[in-house]
Amino acid sequence: MSPPLLEVKDLTRHYRLPREHLLRPAPVVQALRGVSFTVEAGRSLGIVGESGSGKSTLARLVMALEAPTAGSVKLLGRDLHALSPTDLRAARRDFQMVFQDPYGSLDPRMRVGRIVAEPLADMRVDESEKHVAETLDAVGLRASDAQKYPHEFSGGQRQRIAIARALITRPKLIVADEPVSALDVSVQAQVLNLLADVQQHFGVTYLFISHDLAVVDHVCDEVAVMHAGLIVEQGPPERVFGAPSHPYTARLLASVAQVPGAGQFR
């Protein structure tokens, strides 16, 4: 049996806050308290939970954007936080990120072609332009869009540009942090369907961060529920959302207007 594509083990992250009193120790926030999970290649794991549960901290650590207090993140068997800066830059071709805000994540001063080609810094210009054109086509945009600026596109189109930038290196893993929460409801389904098409065509694995249970039920093969820096429940969406075993999951489901039932969004 082949090893998992992504293996997170005992991941812990503490943040020390500014000292509130001269004679007292600085307070510490335990954002992650020993998170472990694996994701097999070509699968999708959804991470759900309320604000402050540790979801975005987990995403940053998986992306090696900051270091853990303890624990490890292994992608293709490599401990990302143990790599040298040079090796980590090379490894980033295998994992990319799609951010929440399609407006703030794209440099308004850069043309779309340059934005999408950013991860291809070591590629010849003619090869890069070919890859950009192919990737824009894969996300439903035109090759000629490479000459435009982000402000010329709608929110949904900008998120397609962000997905193209993440896809340009043909990564094994894409971390999607609330990728549709800033979009109109009418556009969300289009972007989610695009993500599903990208996975089917390119074999991408997703770590999908979201507070929207219906979105995760629609997109993901498995879901992990986070609360206070811990994963309190994990399993197939139809089981976790249809018959939750942890009290926090039950409360989370009860707090949404429409509870996702087994298969309801599939």
mmCIF file of C-alpha atoms in Angstrom, residues 31-223:
data_model
loop_
_atom_site.group_PDB
_atom_site.id
_atom_site.type_symbol
_atom_site.label_atom_id
_atom_site.label_comp_id
_atom_site.label_asym_id
_atom_site.label_seq_id
_atom_site.Cartn_x
_atom_site.Cartn_y
_atom_site.Cartn_z
ATOM 1 C CA ALA A 31 -4.193 27.531 18.144
ATOM 2 C CA LEU A 32 -3.451 23.863 17.357
ATOM 3 C CA ARG A 33 -3.164 21.196 20.050
ATOM 4 C CA GLY A 34 -1.926 18.039 18.364
ATOM 5 C CA VAL A 35 -3.691 17.658 15.000
ATOM 6 C CA SER A 36 -3.117 14.467 13.005
ATOM 7 C CA PHE A 37 -4.596 13.222 9.728
ATOM 8 C CA THR A 38 -3.652 11.822 6.329
ATOM 9 C CA VAL A 39 -4.946 12.508 2.825
ATOM 10 C CA GLU A 40 -4.591 9.991 0.023
ATOM 11 C CA ALA A 41 -3.647 11.140 -3.479
ATOM 12 C CA GLY A 42 -6.607 12.290 -5.570
ATOM 13 C CA ARG A 43 -8.907 12.646 -2.556
ATOM 14 C CA SER A 44 -10.382 15.706 -0.843
ATOM 15 C CA LEU A 45 -10.408 16.374 2.887
ATOM 16 C CA GLY A 46 -12.632 19.169 4.166
ATOM 17 C CA ILE A 47 -11.743 20.966 7.405
ATOM 18 C CA VAL A 48 -14.768 22.598 9.062
ATOM 19 C CA GLY A 49 -15.320 24.488 12.292
ATOM 20 C CA GLU A 50 -16.239 27.861 13.698
ATOM 21 C CA SER A 51 -14.001 30.939 13.554
ATOM 22 C CA GLY A 52 -11.099 30.474 15.942
ATOM 23 C CA SER A 53 -11.148 26.680 15.732
ATOM 24 C CA GLY A 54 -7.684 26.567 14.129
ATOM 25 C CA LYS A 55 -8.607 25.980 10.477
ATOM 26 C CA SER A 56 -6.605 28.810 8.934
ATOM 27 C CA THR A 57 -3.622 28.178 11.234
ATOM 28 C CA LEU A 58 -3.638 24.592 10.004
ATOM 29 C CA ALA A 59 -3.682 25.793 6.389
ATOM 30 C CA ARG A 60 -0.680 28.083 6.951
ATOM 31 C CA LEU A 61 1.322 25.296 8.580
ATOM 32 C CA VAL A 62 0.494 22.796 5.833
ATOM 33 C CA MET A 63 1.634 25.419 3.306
ATOM 34 C CA ALA A 64 4.848 25.934 5.342
ATOM 35 C CA LEU A 65 4.057 29.650 5.582
ATOM 36 C CA GLU A 66 4.922 29.480 9.268
ATOM 37 C CA ALA A 67 6.589 26.923 11.518
ATOM 38 C CA PRO A 68 4.814 24.659 14.006
ATOM 39 C CA THR A 69 5.586 24.641 17.703
ATOM 40 C CA ALA A 70 5.736 20.848 17.418
ATOM 41 C CA GLY A 71 4.720 18.101 15.020
ATOM 42 C CA SER A 72 5.311 17.537 11.319
ATOM 43 C CA VAL A 73 3.787 18.041 7.873
ATOM 44 C CA LYS A 74 4.938 15.478 5.318
ATOM 45 C CA LEU A 75 4.147 15.772 1.610
ATOM 46 C CA LEU A 76 5.306 12.902 -0.591
ATOM 47 C CA GLY A 77 7.254 11.688 2.432
ATOM 48 C CA ARG A 78 9.193 14.950 2.877
ATOM 49 C CA ASP A 79 8.915 16.855 6.146
ATOM 50 C CA LEU A 80 8.267 20.336 4.766
ATOM 51 C CA HIS A 81 9.381 22.111 7.933
ATOM 52 C CA ALA A 82 12.706 20.244 7.969
ATOM 53 C CA LEU A 83 13.685 21.300 4.420
ATOM 54 C CA SER A 84 16.264 23.957 3.706
ATOM 55 C CA PRO A 85 14.933 27.196 2.168
ATOM 56 C CA THR A 86 16.267 26.128 -1.233
ATOM 57 C CA ASP A 87 14.686 22.679 -1.045
ATOM 58 C CA LEU A 88 11.404 24.144 0.220
ATOM 59 C CA ARG A 89 11.227 26.528 -2.760
ATOM 60 C CA ALA A 90 11.700 23.559 -5.076
ATOM 61 C CA ALA A 91 9.102 21.500 -3.190
ATOM 62 C CA ARG A 92 6.486 24.251 -3.531
ATOM 63 C CA ARG A 93 5.842 23.142 -7.102
ATOM 64 C CA ASP A 94 4.023 20.180 -5.548
ATOM 65 C CA PHE A 95 1.699 22.207 -3.312
ATOM 66 C CA GLN A 96 -0.102 25.465 -3.987
ATOM 67 C CA MET A 97 -2.826 27.526 -2.318
ATOM 68 C CA VAL A 98 -6.072 29.243 -3.337
ATOM 69 C CA PHE A 99 -6.948 32.061 -0.957
ATOM 70 C CA GLN A 100 -10.332 33.311 0.207
ATOM 71 C CA ASP A 101 -10.319 36.793 -1.303
ATOM 72 C CA PRO A 102 -10.192 36.840 -5.128
ATOM 73 C CA TYR A 103 -9.709 40.620 -4.982
ATOM 74 C CA GLY A 104 -6.897 40.878 -2.442
ATOM 75 C CA SER A 105 -4.908 37.824 -3.599
ATOM 76 C CA LEU A 106 -4.163 39.189 -7.090
ATOM 77 C CA ASP A 107 -1.745 42.085 -7.627
ATOM 78 C CA PRO A 108 -3.787 44.782 -9.430
ATOM 79 C CA ARG A 109 -0.630 46.182 -11.069
ATOM 80 C CA MET A 110 0.210 42.923 -12.846
ATOM 81 C CA ARG A 111 -1.310 41.457 -15.982
ATOM 82 C CA VAL A 112 -3.046 38.111 -15.595
ATOM 83 C CA GLY A 113 -0.409 36.247 -17.581
ATOM 84 C CA ARG A 114 2.329 37.394 -15.221
ATOM 85 C CA ILE A 115 0.208 36.573 -12.152
ATOM 86 C CA VAL A 116 -0.484 33.031 -13.336
ATOM 87 C CA ALA A 117 3.143 32.497 -14.371
ATOM 88 C CA GLU A 118 4.608 33.607 -11.019
ATOM 89 C CA PRO A 119 5.378 30.037 -9.815
ATOM 90 C CA LEU A 120 7.257 29.355 -13.100
ATOM 91 C CA ALA A 121 10.186 31.662 -12.402
ATOM 92 C CA ASP A 122 12.773 29.216 -13.790
ATOM 93 C CA MET A 123 10.970 28.510 -17.097
ATOM 94 C CA ARG A 124 11.757 30.056 -20.484
ATOM 95 C CA VAL A 125 9.370 32.821 -21.562
ATOM 96 C CA ASP A 126 7.961 30.951 -24.575
ATOM 97 C CA GLU A 127 7.332 27.805 -22.522
ATOM 98 C CA SER A 128 5.790 29.857 -19.725
ATOM 99 C CA GLU A 129 3.395 31.608 -22.106
ATOM 100 C CA LYS A 130 2.308 28.235 -23.502
ATOM 101 C CA HIS A 131 1.658 26.859 -20.008
ATOM 102 C CA VAL A 132 -0.287 29.997 -19.048
ATOM 103 C CA ALA A 133 -2.509 29.731 -22.143
ATOM 104 C CA GLU A 134 -3.200 26.039 -21.497
ATOM 105 C CA THR A 135 -3.963 26.635 -17.833
ATOM 106 C CA LEU A 136 -6.268 29.600 -18.465
ATOM 107 C CA ASP A 137 -8.185 27.397 -20.902
ATOM 108 C CA ALA A 138 -8.395 24.649 -18.259
ATOM 109 C CA VAL A 139 -10.171 27.019 -15.847
ATOM 110 C CA GLY A 140 -12.611 28.383 -18.431
ATOM 111 C CA LEU A 141 -10.774 31.555 -19.446
ATOM 112 C CA ARG A 142 -9.278 32.597 -22.789
ATOM 113 C CA ALA A 143 -5.606 32.779 -23.674
ATOM 114 C CA SER A 144 -6.116 36.454 -24.583
ATOM 115 C CA ASP A 145 -7.128 37.137 -20.965
ATOM 116 C CA ALA A 146 -3.428 36.908 -20.091
ATOM 117 C CA GLN A 147 -3.033 40.489 -21.365
ATOM 118 C CA LYS A 148 -5.709 41.944 -19.075
ATOM 119 C CA TYR A 149 -5.586 43.222 -15.501
ATOM 120 C CA PRO A 150 -7.531 41.751 -12.535
ATOM 121 C CA HIS A 151 -9.934 44.733 -12.323
ATOM 122 C CA GLU A 152 -11.318 43.774 -15.730
ATOM 123 C CA PHE A 153 -12.810 40.561 -14.320
ATOM 124 C CA SER A 154 -15.690 39.649 -12.030
ATOM 125 C CA GLY A 155 -15.148 38.033 -8.619
ATOM 126 C CA GLY A 156 -15.803 34.556 -9.972
ATOM 127 C CA GLN A 157 -13.415 35.103 -12.874
ATOM 128 C CA ARG A 158 -10.729 36.391 -10.504
ATOM 129 C CA GLN A 159 -11.018 33.223 -8.471
ATOM 130 C CA ARG A 160 -10.570 31.262 -11.700
ATOM 131 C CA ILE A 161 -7.358 33.235 -12.225
ATOM 132 C CA ALA A 162 -6.255 32.329 -8.693
ATOM 133 C CA ILE A 163 -7.017 28.669 -9.397
ATOM 134 C CA ALA A 164 -4.999 28.884 -12.621
ATOM 135 C CA ARG A 165 -2.043 30.318 -10.691
ATOM 136 C CA ALA A 166 -2.272 27.423 -8.220
ATOM 137 C CA LEU A 167 -2.596 24.887 -11.036
ATOM 138 C CA ILE A 168 0.224 26.191 -13.261
ATOM 139 C CA THR A 169 2.920 23.957 -11.704
ATOM 140 C CA ARG A 170 0.597 20.911 -11.871
ATOM 141 C CA PRO A 171 0.786 20.466 -8.090
ATOM 142 C CA LYS A 172 -0.103 17.284 -6.248
ATOM 143 C CA LEU A 173 -1.881 19.212 -3.450
ATOM 144 C CA ILE A 174 -3.967 22.392 -3.450
ATOM 145 C CA VAL A 175 -4.908 23.966 -0.128
ATOM 146 C CA ALA A 176 -8.135 25.921 -0.659
ATOM 147 C CA ASP A 177 -8.864 28.293 2.242
ATOM 148 C CA GLU A 178 -12.531 29.376 2.027
ATOM 149 C CA PRO A 179 -12.239 29.651 -1.789
ATOM 150 C CA VAL A 180 -15.892 30.574 -2.434
ATOM 151 C CA SER A 181 -16.972 32.383 0.733
ATOM 152 C CA ALA A 182 -16.308 35.835 -0.761
ATOM 153 C CA LEU A 183 -18.317 35.085 -3.919
ATOM 154 C CA ASP A 184 -21.991 35.558 -4.697
ATOM 155 C CA VAL A 185 -24.056 32.428 -4.132
ATOM 156 C CA SER A 186 -24.861 32.281 -7.851
ATOM 157 C CA VAL A 187 -21.139 32.079 -8.658
ATOM 158 C CA GLN A 188 -20.110 29.674 -5.891
ATOM 159 C CA ALA A 189 -21.510 26.608 -7.663
ATOM 160 C CA GLN A 190 -19.580 27.453 -10.831
ATOM 161 C CA VAL A 191 -16.275 27.672 -8.956
ATOM 162 C CA LEU A 192 -16.983 24.482 -6.981
ATOM 163 C CA ASN A 193 -17.782 22.624 -10.195
ATOM 164 C CA LEU A 194 -14.543 23.957 -11.678
ATOM 165 C CA LEU A 195 -12.571 22.634 -8.695
ATOM 166 C CA ALA A 196 -14.201 19.227 -9.184
ATOM 167 C CA ASP A 197 -13.356 19.280 -12.913
ATOM 168 C CA VAL A 198 -9.743 20.240 -12.149
ATOM 169 C CA GLN A 199 -9.455 17.341 -9.722
ATOM 170 C CA GLN A 200 -10.867 14.874 -12.225
ATOM 171 C CA HIS A 201 -8.663 16.109 -15.078
ATOM 172 C CA PHE A 202 -5.383 16.695 -13.233
ATOM 173 C CA GLY A 203 -5.701 14.285 -10.291
ATOM 174 C CA VAL A 204 -5.234 17.068 -7.742
ATOM 175 C CA THR A 205 -5.664 16.404 -4.024
ATOM 176 C CA TYR A 206 -7.517 19.075 -2.021
ATOM 177 C CA LEU A 207 -7.283 20.208 1.567
ATOM 178 C CA PHE A 208 -10.466 22.260 1.643
ATOM 179 C CA ILE A 209 -10.913 24.746 4.507
ATOM 180 C CA SER A 210 -14.461 26.037 4.963
ATOM 181 C CA HIS A 211 -17.077 27.080 7.501
ATOM 182 C CA ASP A 212 -19.813 26.138 5.005
ATOM 183 C CA LEU A 213 -20.879 22.564 5.689
ATOM 184 C CA ALA A 214 -22.923 22.310 2.489
ATOM 185 C CA VAL A 215 -19.891 23.242 0.393
ATOM 186 C CA VAL A 216 -17.726 20.604 2.068
ATOM 187 C CA ASP A 217 -20.461 17.994 1.695
ATOM 188 C CA HIS A 218 -20.609 18.787 -2.022
ATOM 189 C CA VAL A 219 -16.860 18.763 -2.700
ATOM 190 C CA CYS A 220 -15.070 16.485 -0.230
ATOM 191 C CA ASP A 221 -14.619 12.728 0.174
ATOM 192 C CA GLU A 222 -13.983 13.113 3.894
ATOM 193 C CA VAL A 223 -14.509 15.800 6.523
#
